[in-house]
Amino acid sequence: MDYSFDMDLELCPVCGDTVSGYHYGLLTCESCKGFFKRTVQNNKKYICAENQDCQIDKMQRKRCPFCRFQKCLHVGMRLEAVRADRMRGGRNKFGPMYKRDRALKQQKRALIQSRGLRMQTTSMVLSSNPMECTFSGGQVQSGLSEGEDVTATPHYVHARRASTLAASFSGLAIKWEQRELYAGTSQASFAENCTFSAKPSSPYASLLVPDVSGVPQLILELLRCDLDDLQVRGKINGHLQRLRDGWGSQEKPSTFGLTCLMIDQTLFYVVEWARGCIFFKELKVSDQMKLLHNCWCELLALDFIYRQVQHGKEGSMLLVTGQEVELPAIMADAEPVLNSLVQKGQALVGVFQSLQIDRKEIACFKFLILFNPDVNLLENKSYVENIKERVHGALLEYTLHASPQRVDKFSQLLLCLSDLRAASSLAEDYLCSKHICGEMPCNNLLIEMLYAKHNCL
DNA sequence: GTAGCCTTGAGG
DNA sequence: CCTCAAGGCTAC
């Protein structure tokens, strides 16, 4: 086989061995390809002799097939790509995605070379996964081969664990449903029936046309959904002040605890924003929740990074509350993980600044993050896909119009999104670990969101 | 059971 | 025709 296009640079996201091509949804090595095929075809059931968290690398991949298969699923290998009929040859439905992924990697490589940066190939699962699946905290892929005994697969066992967890955190769902009821909005059927491209008469059809300023109408609509920054700041400060007023001298939380409360409040407004968004409010509540559970941390990260871009001071961070915090003070006694997170954040701020990303592009980013059709078990996946494609289109059109001198801006923006996702995943893992250590304040939205996505808790 | 190599065949 | 991601074969 010809392993061209810098295959030698790519490492298998499962074991770190050299990649031999796209297999079952993403670039993997030959052995993990074979392992995944054998497991799915023969409906293998493995048991882990340890704690289901075995290290999988090239040397140890044979030791624990259970954890190896879990990792295969975790990084996004697709069960449905293993053919139930065992037919050889031909192409599967992922062909176009492989093609897109190749093009994206090519662009990314060019960008990285031009910036003189080193490419991360091992730990960044996202970069290896053309399906852009969620990859943090053990979310599982749906989709089984036809005729497969669903309940007998390790995948099913894993999925059941996840759903049990989800069931135990239905509090948010209930609150959500109640808010829906109080708000008096209907469970819109619009999203279920609407296909924009096929229905030019839809109320949103005109959004495809750019206005006189050259900004696509669609982007103007997205901008209209934005909450007022100052109002949000005021509300968050008010809420935090009320909390402070209620604290006795002993129960005052740590700096980390305070930060969590602030993040929690910001998260509340992220949810508030999403629920008021064009297109999003047309979705069923169940799909809304799935989308938000998937991307809340990315949205928070984007909010934070764009605030720093606007803040524009290198040595300090601007919090959502309007407070300015000196970076050296944070870095001085932060754990290594937090330090690395701050550095990644700063790097992204730098990239955003160098690309001169504006508010319209950020508005598109938020929708591209929110409308992720690869989220598991979406009832209206095609609608989500449609919106994502439309926002993609609008963003491309806008960047070409607004930055004609930078023809690659669009692809660079997409790379930013991918980097943002990787950083957000690290942040989630960090928050998970802090929660496990008991350092996070309880009973808040932040923890519910963590629970909804991670089974590590 | 693993993993390297081989064969197949739809789609470009 | 060529490509390349499927499944198959087989030495280990």
PDB file of N, CA and C (backbone and C1' of nucleotides) in Angstrom, chain C:
ATOM      1  P    DC C   1      -7.786  -0.799 -18.452  1.00  0.00           P
ATOM      2  O5'  DC C   1      -6.789  -0.480 -17.195  1.00  0.00           O
ATOM      3  C5'  DC C   1      -5.686   0.337 -17.457  1.00  0.00           C
ATOM      4  C4'  DC C   1      -5.883   1.637 -16.710  1.00  0.00           C
ATOM      5  C3'  DC C   1      -5.363   1.631 -15.293  1.00  0.00           C
ATOM      6  O3'  DC C   1      -4.084   2.223 -15.294  1.00  0.00           O
ATOM      7  C1'  DC C   1      -7.474   2.787 -15.493  1.00  0.00           C
ATOM      8  P    DC C   2      -3.109   1.864 -14.100  1.00  0.00           P
ATOM      9  O5'  DC C   2      -3.711   2.766 -12.945  1.00  0.00           O
ATOM     10  C5'  DC C   2      -3.717   4.187 -13.103  1.00  0.00           C
ATOM     11  C4'  DC C   2      -4.318   4.816 -11.855  1.00  0.00           C
ATOM     12  C3'  DC C   2      -3.696   4.316 -10.561  1.00  0.00           C
ATOM     13  O3'  DC C   2      -3.397   5.455  -9.766  1.00  0.00           O
ATOM     14  C1'  DC C   2      -6.071   4.039 -10.499  1.00  0.00           C
ATOM     15  P    DT C   3      -2.606   5.266  -8.397  1.00  0.00           P
ATOM     16  O5'  DT C   3      -3.790   5.430  -7.345  1.00  0.00           O
ATOM     17  C5'  DT C   3      -4.694   6.503  -7.510  1.00  0.00           C
ATOM     18  C4'  DT C   3      -5.761   6.451  -6.431  1.00  0.00           C
ATOM     19  C3'  DT C   3      -5.227   6.081  -5.045  1.00  0.00           C
ATOM     20  O3'  DT C   3      -5.781   7.010  -4.134  1.00  0.00           O
ATOM     21  C1'  DT C   3      -7.030   4.656  -5.643  1.00  0.00           C
ATOM     22  P    DC C   4      -5.157   7.196  -2.681  1.00  0.00           P
ATOM     23  O5'  DC C   4      -6.063   6.212  -1.803  1.00  0.00           O
ATOM     24  C5'  DC C   4      -7.455   6.470  -1.657  1.00  0.00           C
ATOM     25  C4'  DC C   4      -8.086   5.298  -0.945  1.00  0.00           C
ATOM     26  C3'  DC C   4      -7.267   4.805   0.265  1.00  0.00           C
ATOM     27  O3'  DC C   4      -8.154   4.428   1.290  1.00  0.00           O
ATOM     28  C1'  DC C   4      -7.689   3.046  -1.177  1.00  0.00           C
ATOM     29  P    DA C   5      -8.408   5.405   2.494  1.00  0.00           P
ATOM     30  O5'  DA C   5      -9.565   4.628   3.254  1.00  0.00           O
ATOM     31  C5'  DA C   5     -10.890   4.701   2.842  1.00  0.00           C
ATOM     32  C4'  DA C   5     -11.522   3.318   2.902  1.00  0.00           C
ATOM     33  C3'  DA C   5     -11.377   2.584   4.240  1.00  0.00           C
ATOM     34  O3'  DA C   5     -12.573   1.869   4.481  1.00  0.00           O
ATOM     35  C1'  DA C   5     -10.539   1.249   2.533  1.00  0.00           C
ATOM     36  P    DA C   6     -13.150   1.778   5.886  1.00  0.00           P
ATOM     37  O5'  DA C   6     -14.179   0.580   5.654  1.00  0.00           O
ATOM     38  C5'  DA C   6     -13.820  -0.715   5.995  1.00  0.00           C
ATOM     39  C4'  DA C   6     -14.114  -1.674   4.863  1.00  0.00           C
ATOM     40  C3'  DA C   6     -13.837  -3.113   5.257  1.00  0.00           C
ATOM     41  O3'  DA C   6     -14.995  -3.688   5.792  1.00  0.00           O
ATOM     42  C1'  DA C   6     -12.855  -2.645   3.147  1.00  0.00           C
ATOM     43  P    DG C   7     -14.821  -4.794   6.832  1.00  0.00           P
ATOM     44  O5'  DG C   7     -14.389  -6.036   5.935  1.00  0.00           O
ATOM     45  C5'  DG C   7     -15.288  -6.561   4.969  1.00  0.00           C
ATOM     46  C4'  DG C   7     -14.602  -7.718   4.265  1.00  0.00           C
ATOM     47  C3'  DG C   7     -14.251  -8.869   5.203  1.00  0.00           C
ATOM     48  O3'  DG C   7     -14.476 -10.111   4.536  1.00  0.00           O
ATOM     49  C1'  DG C   7     -12.290  -8.026   4.198  1.00  0.00           C
ATOM     50  P    DG C   8     -14.076 -11.486   5.197  1.00  0.00           P
ATOM     51  O5'  DG C   8     -12.633 -11.791   4.578  1.00  0.00           O
ATOM     52  C5'  DG C   8     -12.502 -11.894   3.158  1.00  0.00           C
ATOM     53  C4'  DG C   8     -11.210 -12.611   2.819  1.00  0.00           C
ATOM     54  C3'  DG C   8     -10.909 -13.833   3.676  1.00  0.00           C
ATOM     55  O3'  DG C   8     -10.371 -14.851   2.829  1.00  0.00           O
ATOM     56  C1'  DG C   8      -9.155 -12.242   3.908  1.00  0.00           C
ATOM     57  P    DC C   9      -9.977 -16.285   3.344  1.00  0.00           P
ATOM     58  O5'  DC C   9      -8.387 -16.166   3.482  1.00  0.00           O
ATOM     59  C5'  DC C   9      -7.632 -15.764   2.358  1.00  0.00           C
ATOM     60  C4'  DC C   9      -6.154 -15.775   2.735  1.00  0.00           C
ATOM     61  C3'  DC C   9      -5.728 -17.004   3.529  1.00  0.00           C
ATOM     62  O3'  DC C   9      -4.543 -17.484   2.941  1.00  0.00           O
ATOM     63  C1'  DC C   9      -5.111 -15.019   4.674  1.00  0.00           C
ATOM     64  P    DT C  10      -3.931 -18.913   3.306  1.00  0.00           P
ATOM     65  O5'  DT C  10      -2.798 -18.516   4.352  1.00  0.00           O
ATOM     66  C5'  DT C  10      -1.756 -17.642   3.960  1.00  0.00           C
ATOM     67  C4'  DT C  10      -0.891 -17.314   5.153  1.00  0.00           C
ATOM     68  C3'  DT C  10      -0.578 -18.520   6.045  1.00  0.00           C
ATOM     69  O3'  DT C  10       0.755 -18.408   6.496  1.00  0.00           O
ATOM     70  C1'  DT C  10      -1.460 -16.790   7.333  1.00  0.00           C
ATOM     71  P    DA C  11       1.712 -19.723   6.393  1.00  0.00           P
ATOM     72  O5'  DA C  11       3.023 -19.187   7.148  1.00  0.00           O
ATOM     73  C5'  DA C  11       3.664 -18.002   6.687  1.00  0.00           C
ATOM     74  C4'  DA C  11       4.178 -17.193   7.865  1.00  0.00           C
ATOM     75  C3'  DA C  11       4.949 -18.000   8.907  1.00  0.00           C
ATOM     76  O3'  DA C  11       6.053 -17.207   9.355  1.00  0.00           O
ATOM     77  C1'  DA C  11       3.075 -16.962   9.926  1.00  0.00           C
ATOM     78  P    DC C  12       7.147 -17.850  10.292  1.00  0.00           P
ATOM     79  O5'  DC C  12       6.691 -17.356  11.734  1.00  0.00           O
ATOM     80  C5'  DC C  12       6.691 -15.938  12.017  1.00  0.00           C
ATOM     81  C4'  DC C  12       5.890 -15.693  13.263  1.00  0.00           C
ATOM     82  C3'  DC C  12       6.308 -16.533  14.466  1.00  0.00           C
ATOM     83  O3'  DC C  12       7.193 -15.751  15.274  1.00  0.00           O
ATOM     84  C1'  DC C  12       3.933 -16.151  14.323  1.00  0.00           C
TER      85       DC C  12
END
